[in-house]
Amino acid sequence: MSFELFVATRYLFSRRKQTFIFIISLMSILGVAIGVGALVLVLGVYNGMSTDLRDKILGANAHGIVLSHVSSAFGTDLPKLLERIRQSPGVVGAMPFVYSEVMLSSPNGVKGVVLRGIDPATAPEVLTMLRPLAAGPLKEMATNLPRGIIVGDELAKRLGLMPGSRVNLLSPSGQKGSAGYQPRILPFEVAGIFKTGMFEYDSSLAFITIPAAVEILGLPKDYLSGIEITVNDLFNADRAALDLAKTLGPPFYVRSWMEMNANIFAALKLEKIGMFILLTMVVMIGSFSIVTSLVMLVMEKTRDIAVMLAMGATRKMIRRIFILQGCIIGLIGTLLGYAFGLGLGWLLKRYQFIKLPENVYTLDHLPIIITLSDVLIIGASAMLLCFLATLYPAKRAAALEPAEAMRFE
């Protein structure tokens, strides 16, 4: 143990005549601990909420979409095009789709829905929300007569639907007849009901097969809105989309989930940064207490400092003594904060004793995801603030003149 570290720990842990200074040091430790613990816990909640939102969005949407400036480009040779897409670096799944908006009617009411025509065979590899329905409803959707449709949980509740219920789809793309303009109407049978936890999807989304979608919309048989893709690394979807666009060339272009949902995740990231800055203020309060504690300690140990300087201790050694003392306070506070934040986070994650209203949030409990990078950044930030708080008291201690200090003792 070095001389500076020995003296710093001695000053910190030994019993002092000035009990008030010890209490201030204790408050400094608690201030740092509370700030670090709150940061760990709050950022863990933010990570959990944003991850849950991302998973819900990507469960109902693909990682990327291949679109075309020419509507007939997908009908030239679809199997060959799908094979080229699947062979692109990073792409692990592809599914053609048709997208439109129609009216869904039942004996209990009428509701506008977003209609997506999908391929039941390849849908589960692209849309994770449909994987629980792959064994039954997806197959029934393609084989049931008159036709099969899968609707959201909220939509089913609103219209009183259940598997086997009969509904009608009304498309605005009707035809003019002798009696005037008539919308296209086709009957469907509810093959399954999905639930994502997001009201927007569960209340206004419906899936049918591509042939049924083309029929109800009055489109050409080879028409497609685009091709949805999934990648092996969703955080590298931008790169995969760029590589795929280069592979396919004009008239095709590719959009990734990051591009399509940029506003939502930018807002979440901004909130996370804002909360980090706000809670860092709590750590700063603890660091200000360190300044007070060390300044009062310098005043109390003026004689000791003078004696050490007279016996040959350098001013750098005196400065390091008080810097180390403040860093020890910061280290103890940071470790206690880790214990508080990680411990409470583990309890919240395991026992889920904080419940959330399902009609407001996308899940019924408080999600916690604590990442190593966040923990390290929080600890480094706390230690940096505590280090900066020691500079002024350490400079004052090193600037003492032995003769002047001993004159008043």
CSV table of C-alpha atoms in Angstrom, one decimal:
chain,number,residue,atom,x,y,z
A,1,MET,CA,0.0,0.0,0.0
A,2,SER,CA,1.4,3.4,-1.0
A,3,PHE,CA,1.9,6.2,1.4
A,4,GLU,CA,-0.9,8.3,-0.2
A,5,LEU,CA,-3.4,5.5,-0.1
A,6,PHE,CA,-2.6,4.6,3.5
A,7,VAL,CA,-3.1,8.2,4.7
A,8,ALA,CA,-6.3,8.6,2.6
A,9,THR,CA,-7.9,5.4,4.1
A,10,ARG,CA,-6.7,6.4,7.6
A,11,TYR,CA,-8.4,9.8,7.3
A,12,LEU,CA,-11.6,8.3,5.9
A,13,PHE,CA,-12.1,5.3,8.2
A,14,SER,CA,-10.4,6.4,11.5
A,15,ARG,CA,-12.5,8.0,14.2
A,16,ARG,CA,-12.3,11.7,14.1
A,17,LYS,CA,-12.9,14.4,16.7
A,18,GLN,CA,-15.1,16.2,14.2
A,19,THR,CA,-18.1,13.9,13.9
A,20,PHE,CA,-19.8,16.3,11.7
A,21,ILE,CA,-17.2,15.7,8.9
A,22,PHE,CA,-17.8,12.0,9.1
A,23,ILE,CA,-21.6,12.5,8.8
A,24,ILE,CA,-21.0,14.7,5.7
A,25,SER,CA,-18.8,12.0,4.2
A,26,LEU,CA,-21.5,9.4,4.9
A,27,MET,CA,-24.1,11.6,3.2
A,28,SER,CA,-21.7,11.9,0.2
A,29,ILE,CA,-21.6,8.2,-0.1
A,30,LEU,CA,-25.3,7.8,0.2
A,31,GLY,CA,-25.9,10.6,-2.3
A,32,VAL,CA,-23.7,8.9,-4.9
A,33,ALA,CA,-25.2,5.5,-4.1
A,34,ILE,CA,-28.8,6.7,-4.6
A,35,GLY,CA,-27.9,8.5,-7.8
A,36,VAL,CA,-26.2,5.4,-9.3
A,37,GLY,CA,-28.9,3.1,-8.1
A,38,ALA,CA,-31.6,5.3,-9.6
A,39,LEU,CA,-29.7,5.5,-12.9
A,40,VAL,CA,-29.3,1.8,-13.1
A,41,LEU,CA,-32.9,1.1,-12.4
A,42,VAL,CA,-34.5,3.8,-14.6
A,43,LEU,CA,-32.3,3.1,-17.6
A,44,GLY,CA,-33.2,-0.6,-17.1
A,45,VAL,CA,-36.9,0.3,-17.3
A,46,TYR,CA,-36.3,2.4,-20.4
A,47,ASN,CA,-34.4,-0.4,-22.0
A,48,GLY,CA,-37.2,-2.8,-21.1
A,49,MET,CA,-40.0,-0.5,-22.5
A,50,SER,CA,-38.1,0.3,-25.7
A,51,THR,CA,-37.2,-3.4,-26.3
A,52,ASP,CA,-40.8,-4.5,-25.7
A,53,LEU,CA,-42.1,-1.8,-28.1
A,54,ARG,CA,-39.5,-2.8,-30.7
A,55,ASP,CA,-40.4,-6.4,-30.4
A,56,LYS,CA,-44.1,-5.6,-30.7
A,57,ILE,CA,-43.5,-3.5,-33.8
A,58,LEU,CA,-41.3,-6.1,-35.4
A,59,GLY,CA,-43.7,-8.8,-34.5
A,60,ALA,CA,-46.3,-7.3,-36.8
A,61,ASN,CA,-43.9,-5.9,-39.3
A,62,ALA,CA,-40.9,-7.3,-41.1
A,63,HIS,CA,-37.3,-6.1,-40.7
A,64,GLY,CA,-37.4,-4.7,-44.2
A,65,ILE,CA,-39.6,-4.3,-47.2
A,66,VAL,CA,-38.7,-4.6,-50.9
A,67,LEU,CA,-40.7,-2.2,-52.9
A,68,SER,CA,-40.8,-1.2,-56.6
A,69,HIS,CA,-41.4,1.9,-58.6
A,70,VAL,CA,-43.2,-0.3,-61.2
A,71,SER,CA,-46.2,-2.2,-59.9
A,72,SER,CA,-45.8,-5.1,-62.3
A,73,ALA,CA,-42.1,-5.7,-61.4
A,74,PHE,CA,-42.9,-8.5,-58.9
A,75,GLY,CA,-45.0,-10.5,-61.3
A,76,THR,CA,-42.3,-11.2,-63.8
A,77,ASP,CA,-40.7,-14.2,-62.1
A,78,LEU,CA,-41.6,-14.2,-58.4
A,79,PRO,CA,-39.9,-17.5,-57.4
A,80,LYS,CA,-36.6,-16.5,-58.9
A,81,LEU,CA,-36.9,-13.0,-57.3
A,82,LEU,CA,-37.6,-14.6,-53.8
A,83,GLU,CA,-34.6,-16.8,-54.2
A,84,ARG,CA,-32.3,-13.8,-55.1
A,85,ILE,CA,-33.6,-12.0,-52.0
A,86,ARG,CA,-33.0,-15.0,-49.7
A,87,GLN,CA,-29.4,-15.4,-51.0
A,88,SER,CA,-28.6,-11.8,-50.1
A,89,PRO,CA,-26.1,-11.4,-47.2
A,90,GLY,CA,-28.0,-11.2,-43.9
A,91,VAL,CA,-31.4,-12.0,-45.2
A,92,VAL,CA,-33.0,-15.2,-43.7
A,93,GLY,CA,-36.6,-14.9,-44.8
A,94,ALA,CA,-38.8,-13.4,-47.5
A,95,MET,CA,-42.6,-13.2,-48.0
A,96,PRO,CA,-44.7,-11.5,-50.7
A,97,PHE,CA,-47.6,-9.4,-49.5
A,98,VAL,CA,-50.5,-7.3,-50.6
A,99,TYR,CA,-51.5,-4.2,-48.6
A,100,SER,CA,-54.7,-2.2,-48.6
A,101,GLU,CA,-57.5,-0.8,-46.5
A,102,VAL,CA,-61.1,-2.2,-46.5
A,103,MET,CA,-64.2,-2.3,-44.4
A,104,LEU,CA,-65.0,-5.4,-42.3
A,105,SER,CA,-68.6,-6.0,-41.4
A,106,SER,CA,-70.3,-8.4,-39.0
A,107,PRO,CA,-73.8,-8.7,-37.4
A,108,ASN,CA,-72.4,-6.5,-34.6
A,109,GLY,CA,-71.0,-3.6,-36.6
A,110,VAL,CA,-68.6,-2.3,-39.2
A,111,LYS,CA,-64.9,-1.4,-38.8
A,112,GLY,CA,-62.3,-0.1,-41.2
A,113,VAL,CA,-59.2,-2.4,-41.1
A,114,VAL,CA,-55.8,-2.6,-42.6
A,115,LEU,CA,-55.8,-5.7,-44.8
A,116,ARG,CA,-52.6,-7.6,-45.5
A,117,GLY,CA,-52.6,-10.5,-47.9
A,118,ILE,CA,-49.8,-12.9,-47.0
A,119,ASP,CA,-48.4,-16.3,-47.9
A,120,PRO,CA,-49.4,-18.7,-45.0
A,121,ALA,CA,-46.4,-21.0,-45.8
A,122,THR,CA,-43.7,-18.3,-45.3
A,123,ALA,CA,-45.5,-15.8,-43.0
A,124,PRO,CA,-44.2,-17.3,-39.7
A,125,GLU,CA,-40.5,-16.9,-40.8
A,126,VAL,CA,-41.1,-13.1,-41.3
A,127,LEU,CA,-43.9,-12.1,-38.9
A,128,THR,CA,-43.2,-13.4,-35.4
A,129,MET,CA,-46.7,-12.6,-34.2
A,130,LEU,CA,-48.1,-15.3,-36.5
A,131,ARG,CA,-45.8,-18.1,-35.3
A,132,PRO,CA,-48.2,-19.2,-32.5
A,133,LEU,CA,-50.9,-19.5,-35.1
A,134,ALA,CA,-48.8,-21.5,-37.6
A,135,ALA,CA,-50.0,-24.9,-36.6
A,136,GLY,CA,-53.7,-24.2,-37.0
A,137,PRO,CA,-55.2,-20.9,-38.0
A,138,LEU,CA,-52.7,-20.1,-40.8
A,139,LYS,CA,-53.5,-23.4,-42.5
A,140,GLU,CA,-57.2,-23.0,-41.9
A,141,MET,CA,-57.0,-19.5,-43.4
A,142,ALA,CA,-55.9,-20.9,-46.7
A,143,THR,CA,-58.3,-23.9,-46.8
A,144,ASN,CA,-61.5,-22.8,-45.0
A,145,LEU,CA,-64.5,-22.1,-47.1
A,146,PRO,CA,-65.7,-19.6,-48.0
A,147,ARG,CA,-62.3,-18.0,-47.1
A,148,GLY,CA,-60.2,-17.6,-44.0
A,149,ILE,CA,-59.2,-14.4,-42.2
A,150,ILE,CA,-57.2,-13.7,-39.1
A,151,VAL,CA,-58.1,-10.7,-37.0
A,152,GLY,CA,-56.8,-8.9,-33.9
A,153,ASP,CA,-58.0,-9.5,-30.4
A,154,GLU,CA,-59.4,-5.9,-29.9
A,155,LEU,CA,-61.2,-6.1,-33.3
A,156,ALA,CA,-62.7,-9.4,-32.4
A,157,LYS,CA,-64.0,-8.1,-29.1
A,158,ARG,CA,-65.5,-5.0,-30.7
A,159,LEU,CA,-67.3,-6.9,-33.4
A,160,GLY,CA,-68.1,-10.0,-31.3
A,161,LEU,CA,-66.0,-12.4,-33.4
A,162,MET,CA,-64.6,-15.8,-32.6
A,163,PRO,CA,-63.0,-18.6,-34.6
A,164,GLY,CA,-65.7,-19.7,-37.1
A,165,SER,CA,-67.6,-16.4,-37.2
A,166,ARG,CA,-68.7,-15.2,-40.6
A,167,VAL,CA,-67.7,-11.7,-41.7
A,168,ASN,CA,-67.8,-9.7,-45.0
A,169,LEU,CA,-65.0,-7.6,-46.5
A,170,LEU,CA,-66.1,-4.6,-48.5
A,171,SER,CA,-63.6,-3.2,-50.9
A,172,PRO,CA,-63.9,0.4,-52.4
A,173,SER,CA,-62.5,-0.9,-55.7
A,174,GLY,CA,-66.0,-1.9,-57.0
A,175,GLN,CA,-67.4,-1.8,-60.5
A,176,LYS,CA,-70.0,0.2,-62.2
A,177,GLY,CA,-73.1,-1.8,-63.2
A,178,SER,CA,-76.6,-1.2,-64.4
A,179,ALA,CA,-77.6,-0.2,-60.9
A,180,GLY,CA,-74.7,2.2,-60.5
A,181,TYR,CA,-71.4,1.9,-58.6
A,182,GLN,CA,-71.3,-1.2,-56.3
A,183,PRO,CA,-68.5,-2.1,-53.9
A,184,ARG,CA,-66.9,-5.5,-54.0
A,185,ILE,CA,-68.1,-7.7,-51.2
A,186,LEU,CA,-66.8,-11.2,-50.3
A,187,PRO,CA,-67.6,-13.4,-47.3
A,188,PHE,CA,-64.9,-14.7,-45.0
A,189,GLU,CA,-64.6,-17.0,-42.0
A,190,VAL,CA,-62.5,-16.1,-38.9
A,191,ALA,CA,-59.7,-18.7,-38.8
A,192,GLY,CA,-57.8,-17.3,-35.9
A,193,ILE,CA,-57.3,-14.3,-33.5
A,194,PHE,CA,-53.9,-12.8,-32.7
A,195,LYS,CA,-52.9,-10.5,-29.8
A,196,THR,CA,-49.8,-8.3,-29.9
A,197,GLY,CA,-50.5,-6.2,-26.9
A,198,MET,CA,-50.5,-3.0,-29.1
A,199,PHE,CA,-54.0,-1.6,-29.5
A,200,GLU,CA,-53.2,-0.1,-32.9
A,201,TYR,CA,-52.5,-3.5,-34.4
A,202,ASP,CA,-55.0,-5.6,-32.4
A,203,SER,CA,-57.9,-3.3,-33.3
A,204,SER,CA,-57.3,-2.6,-37.0
A,205,LEU,CA,-55.2,-5.3,-38.6
A,206,ALA,CA,-56.4,-8.4,-40.5
A,207,PHE,CA,-54.7,-11.1,-42.5
A,208,ILE,CA,-55.9,-13.1,-45.5
A,209,THR,CA,-54.2,-15.0,-48.3
A,210,ILE,CA,-52.7,-13.2,-51.3
A,211,PRO,CA,-55.2,-14.7,-53.8
A,212,ALA,CA,-58.1,-13.7,-51.6
A,213,ALA,CA,-56.7,-10.2,-51.2
A,214,VAL,CA,-56.2,-9.8,-55.0
A,215,GLU,CA,-59.8,-11.0,-55.5
A,216,ILE,CA,-61.4,-8.7,-53.0
A,217,LEU,CA,-59.4,-5.7,-54.2
A,218,GLY,CA,-60.0,-6.4,-57.9
A,219,LEU,CA,-56.3,-6.5,-58.7
A,220,PRO,CA,-54.4,-8.4,-61.4
A,221,LYS,CA,-53.5,-12.0,-60.4
A,222,ASP,CA,-49.8,-11.4,-60.3
A,223,TYR,CA,-50.1,-8.1,-58.3
A,224,LEU,CA,-48.0,-7.6,-55.2
A,225,SER,CA,-47.5,-4.6,-52.9
A,226,GLY,CA,-44.0,-5.7,-52.1
A,227,ILE,CA,-41.9,-8.4,-50.4
A,228,GLU,CA,-41.2,-8.4,-46.6
A,229,ILE,CA,-37.8,-9.7,-45.4
A,230,THR,CA,-36.3,-10.7,-42.1
A,231,VAL,CA,-32.6,-10.5,-41.3
A,232,ASN,CA,-30.3,-12.4,-38.9
A,233,ASP,CA,-29.3,-9.2,-37.1
A,234,LEU,CA,-32.0,-6.7,-36.7
A,235,PHE,CA,-29.6,-4.0,-35.6
A,236,ASN,CA,-27.7,-4.5,-38.9
A,237,ALA,CA,-30.9,-4.2,-40.9
A,238,ASP,CA,-29.8,-1.0,-42.6
A,239,ARG,CA,-26.7,-2.6,-44.0
A,240,ALA,CA,-28.6,-5.7,-45.1
A,241,ALA,CA,-31.2,-3.5,-46.8
A,242,LEU,CA,-28.5,-1.5,-48.6
A,243,ASP,CA,-26.8,-4.7,-49.8
A,244,LEU,CA,-30.1,-6.1,-51.0
A,245,ALA,CA,-31.0,-2.9,-52.9
A,246,LYS,CA,-27.6,-3.1,-54.7
A,247,THR,CA,-28.2,-6.7,-55.6
A,248,LEU,CA,-31.7,-6.2,-57.0
A,249,GLY,CA,-31.1,-2.9,-58.7
A,250,PRO,CA,-33.8,-0.7,-60.3
A,251,PRO,CA,-36.7,-0.5,-60.2
A,252,PHE,CA,-36.5,-2.1,-56.7
A,253,TYR,CA,-35.7,-0.3,-53.5
A,254,VAL,CA,-35.5,-1.5,-49.9
A,255,ARG,CA,-36.6,0.2,-46.6
A,256,SER,CA,-35.5,-1.1,-43.2
A,257,TRP,CA,-37.5,-1.1,-40.0
A,258,MET,CA,-35.1,1.5,-38.5
A,259,GLU,CA,-36.0,3.9,-41.4
A,260,MET,CA,-39.7,3.2,-41.2
A,261,ASN,CA,-39.9,3.7,-37.4
A,262,ALA,CA,-37.2,6.3,-37.0
A,263,ASN,CA,-39.4,8.9,-35.2
A,264,ILE,CA,-40.6,6.5,-32.5
A,265,PHE,CA,-37.1,5.2,-31.5
A,266,ALA,CA,-35.5,8.6,-31.8
A,267,ALA,CA,-38.1,9.9,-29.3
A,268,LEU,CA,-37.3,7.0,-26.9
A,269,LYS,CA,-33.6,7.6,-27.2
A,270,LEU,CA,-34.0,11.3,-26.5
A,271,GLU,CA,-36.1,10.5,-23.4
A,272,LYS,CA,-33.4,8.1,-22.2
A,273,ILE,CA,-30.7,10.7,-22.6
A,274,GLY,CA,-32.9,13.3,-20.8
A,275,MET,CA,-33.5,11.0,-17.9
A,276,PHE,CA,-29.8,10.1,-17.7
A,277,ILE,CA,-28.9,13.8,-17.5
A,278,LEU,CA,-31.6,14.4,-14.9
A,279,LEU,CA,-30.6,11.6,-12.6
A,280,THR,CA,-26.9,12.5,-13.0
A,281,MET,CA,-27.8,15.6,-11.1
A,282,VAL,CA,-28.4,13.4,-8.1
A,283,VAL,CA,-24.9,12.1,-8.4
A,284,MET,CA,-23.6,15.6,-8.7
A,285,ILE,CA,-25.3,16.5,-5.4
A,286,GLY,CA,-23.3,13.7,-3.8
A,287,SER,CA,-20.1,15.0,-5.4
A,288,PHE,CA,-20.8,18.5,-4.0
A,289,SER,CA,-21.0,16.9,-0.6
A,290,ILE,CA,-17.6,15.4,-1.3
A,291,VAL,CA,-16.2,19.0,-1.9
A,292,THR,CA,-17.6,20.1,1.5
A,293,SER,CA,-16.3,17.0,3.3
A,294,LEU,CA,-12.8,17.4,1.9
A,295,VAL,CA,-12.6,21.1,2.5
A,296,MET,CA,-13.6,20.7,6.1
A,297,LEU,CA,-11.1,17.8,6.4
A,298,VAL,CA,-8.3,20.0,5.0
A,299,MET,CA,-9.2,22.6,7.7
A,300,GLU,CA,-9.1,19.9,10.4
A,301,LYS,CA,-5.9,18.3,9.2
A,302,THR,CA,-3.9,21.5,8.6
A,303,ARG,CA,-1.4,20.5,11.3
A,304,ASP,CA,-1.0,17.0,9.9
A,305,ILE,CA,-0.5,18.4,6.4
A,306,ALA,CA,2.2,20.8,7.7
A,307,VAL,CA,4.0,18.0,9.5
A,308,MET,CA,4.0,15.8,6.4
A,309,LEU,CA,5.3,18.6,4.2
A,310,ALA,CA,8.1,19.4,6.8
A,311,MET,CA,9.1,15.7,6.9
A,312,GLY,CA,9.6,15.6,3.2
A,313,ALA,CA,6.2,14.8,1.6
A,314,THR,CA,5.8,16.5,-1.7
A,315,ARG,CA,2.8,18.7,-2.7
A,316,LYS,CA,1.9,16.1,-5.3
A,317,MET,CA,1.7,13.5,-2.5
A,318,ILE,CA,-0.6,15.7,-0.5
A,319,ARG,CA,-2.8,16.3,-3.5
A,320,ARG,CA,-3.0,12.6,-4.2
A,321,ILE,CA,-4.1,11.9,-0.6
A,322,PHE,CA,-7.2,14.0,-0.9
A,323,ILE,CA,-7.9,12.9,-4.5
A,324,LEU,CA,-7.8,9.3,-3.4
A,325,GLN,CA,-10.0,10.0,-0.4
A,326,GLY,CA,-12.7,11.5,-2.7
A,327,CYS,CA,-12.3,8.6,-5.2
A,328,ILE,CA,-12.7,6.1,-2.4
A,329,ILE,CA,-16.0,7.8,-1.3
A,330,GLY,CA,-17.1,7.7,-5.0
A,331,LEU,CA,-16.1,4.1,-5.3
A,332,ILE,CA,-18.0,3.0,-2.2
A,333,GLY,CA,-21.1,5.0,-3.2
A,334,THR,CA,-20.9,3.5,-6.8
A,335,LEU,CA,-20.7,0.0,-5.5
A,336,LEU,CA,-23.6,0.5,-3.0
A,337,GLY,CA,-25.6,2.1,-5.9
A,338,TYR,CA,-24.9,-1.0,-8.0
A,339,ALA,CA,-26.1,-3.2,-5.2
A,340,PHE,CA,-29.2,-1.2,-4.8
A,341,GLY,CA,-30.1,-0.8,-8.5
A,342,LEU,CA,-29.2,-4.3,-9.6
A,343,GLY,CA,-30.8,-5.9,-6.6
A,344,LEU,CA,-34.1,-4.0,-6.9
A,345,GLY,CA,-34.0,-4.6,-10.7
A,346,TRP,CA,-33.7,-8.3,-10.2
A,347,LEU,CA,-36.6,-8.3,-7.7
A,348,LEU,CA,-38.8,-6.4,-10.2
A,349,LYS,CA,-37.9,-8.7,-13.0
A,350,ARG,CA,-38.4,-11.9,-11.0
A,351,TYR,CA,-41.5,-11.1,-9.0
A,352,GLN,CA,-43.1,-8.4,-11.2
A,353,PHE,CA,-44.8,-6.7,-8.2
A,354,ILE,CA,-45.3,-3.5,-10.1
A,355,LYS,CA,-48.3,-4.0,-12.4
A,356,LEU,CA,-49.3,-1.7,-15.3
A,357,PRO,CA,-52.7,-1.2,-16.8
A,358,GLU,CA,-53.0,-3.2,-20.0
A,359,ASN,CA,-55.3,-0.7,-21.6
A,360,VAL,CA,-52.6,2.0,-21.4
A,361,TYR,CA,-49.3,0.1,-21.9
A,362,THR,CA,-48.3,-2.7,-24.2
A,363,LEU,CA,-47.7,-5.1,-21.3
A,364,ASP,CA,-49.0,-5.7,-17.8
A,365,HIS,CA,-45.8,-5.4,-15.7
A,366,LEU,CA,-42.7,-3.2,-15.5
A,367,PRO,CA,-40.0,-4.6,-17.8
A,368,ILE,CA,-36.4,-4.4,-16.7
A,369,ILE,CA,-33.4,-4.9,-19.0
A,370,ILE,CA,-30.1,-3.8,-17.5
A,371,THR,CA,-27.2,-3.9,-20.0
A,372,LEU,CA,-23.5,-4.1,-19.1
A,373,SER,CA,-22.7,-1.0,-21.2
A,374,ASP,CA,-25.2,1.1,-19.3
A,375,VAL,CA,-23.8,-0.1,-15.9
A,376,LEU,CA,-20.3,0.7,-17.0
A,377,ILE,CA,-21.2,4.2,-18.3
A,378,ILE,CA,-23.1,5.0,-15.1
A,379,GLY,CA,-20.2,3.9,-12.9
A,380,ALA,CA,-17.6,5.8,-15.0
A,381,SER,CA,-19.8,8.9,-14.9
A,382,ALA,CA,-20.2,8.7,-11.2
A,383,MET,CA,-16.4,8.2,-10.6
A,384,LEU,CA,-15.6,11.1,-13.0
A,385,LEU,CA,-17.9,13.5,-11.1
A,386,CYS,CA,-16.4,12.4,-7.8
A,387,PHE,CA,-12.9,12.8,-9.1
A,388,LEU,CA,-13.6,16.3,-10.3
A,389,ALA,CA,-15.1,17.1,-6.9
A,390,THR,CA,-11.7,16.4,-5.3
A,391,LEU,CA,-9.6,18.7,-7.4
A,392,TYR,CA,-10.3,22.0,-5.5
A,393,PRO,CA,-9.9,20.6,-2.0
A,394,ALA,CA,-6.7,18.7,-3.0
A,395,LYS,CA,-5.3,21.8,-4.6
A,396,ARG,CA,-6.0,23.8,-1.4
A,397,ALA,CA,-4.4,21.2,0.7
A,398,ALA,CA,-1.2,21.0,-1.5
A,399,ALA,CA,-0.9,24.8,-1.4
A,400,LEU,CA,-0.5,25.1,2.4
A,401,GLU,CA,2.7,26.5,3.7
A,402,PRO,CA,4.1,24.4,6.6
A,403,ALA,CA,5.3,27.5,8.5
A,404,GLU,CA,2.0,29.4,8.1
A,405,ALA,CA,0.0,26.2,9.0
A,406,MET,CA,2.0,25.6,12.2
A,407,ARG,CA,1.9,29.2,13.3
A,408,PHE,CA,-1.7,28.9,14.4
A,409,GLU,CA,-1.4,25.5,16.1
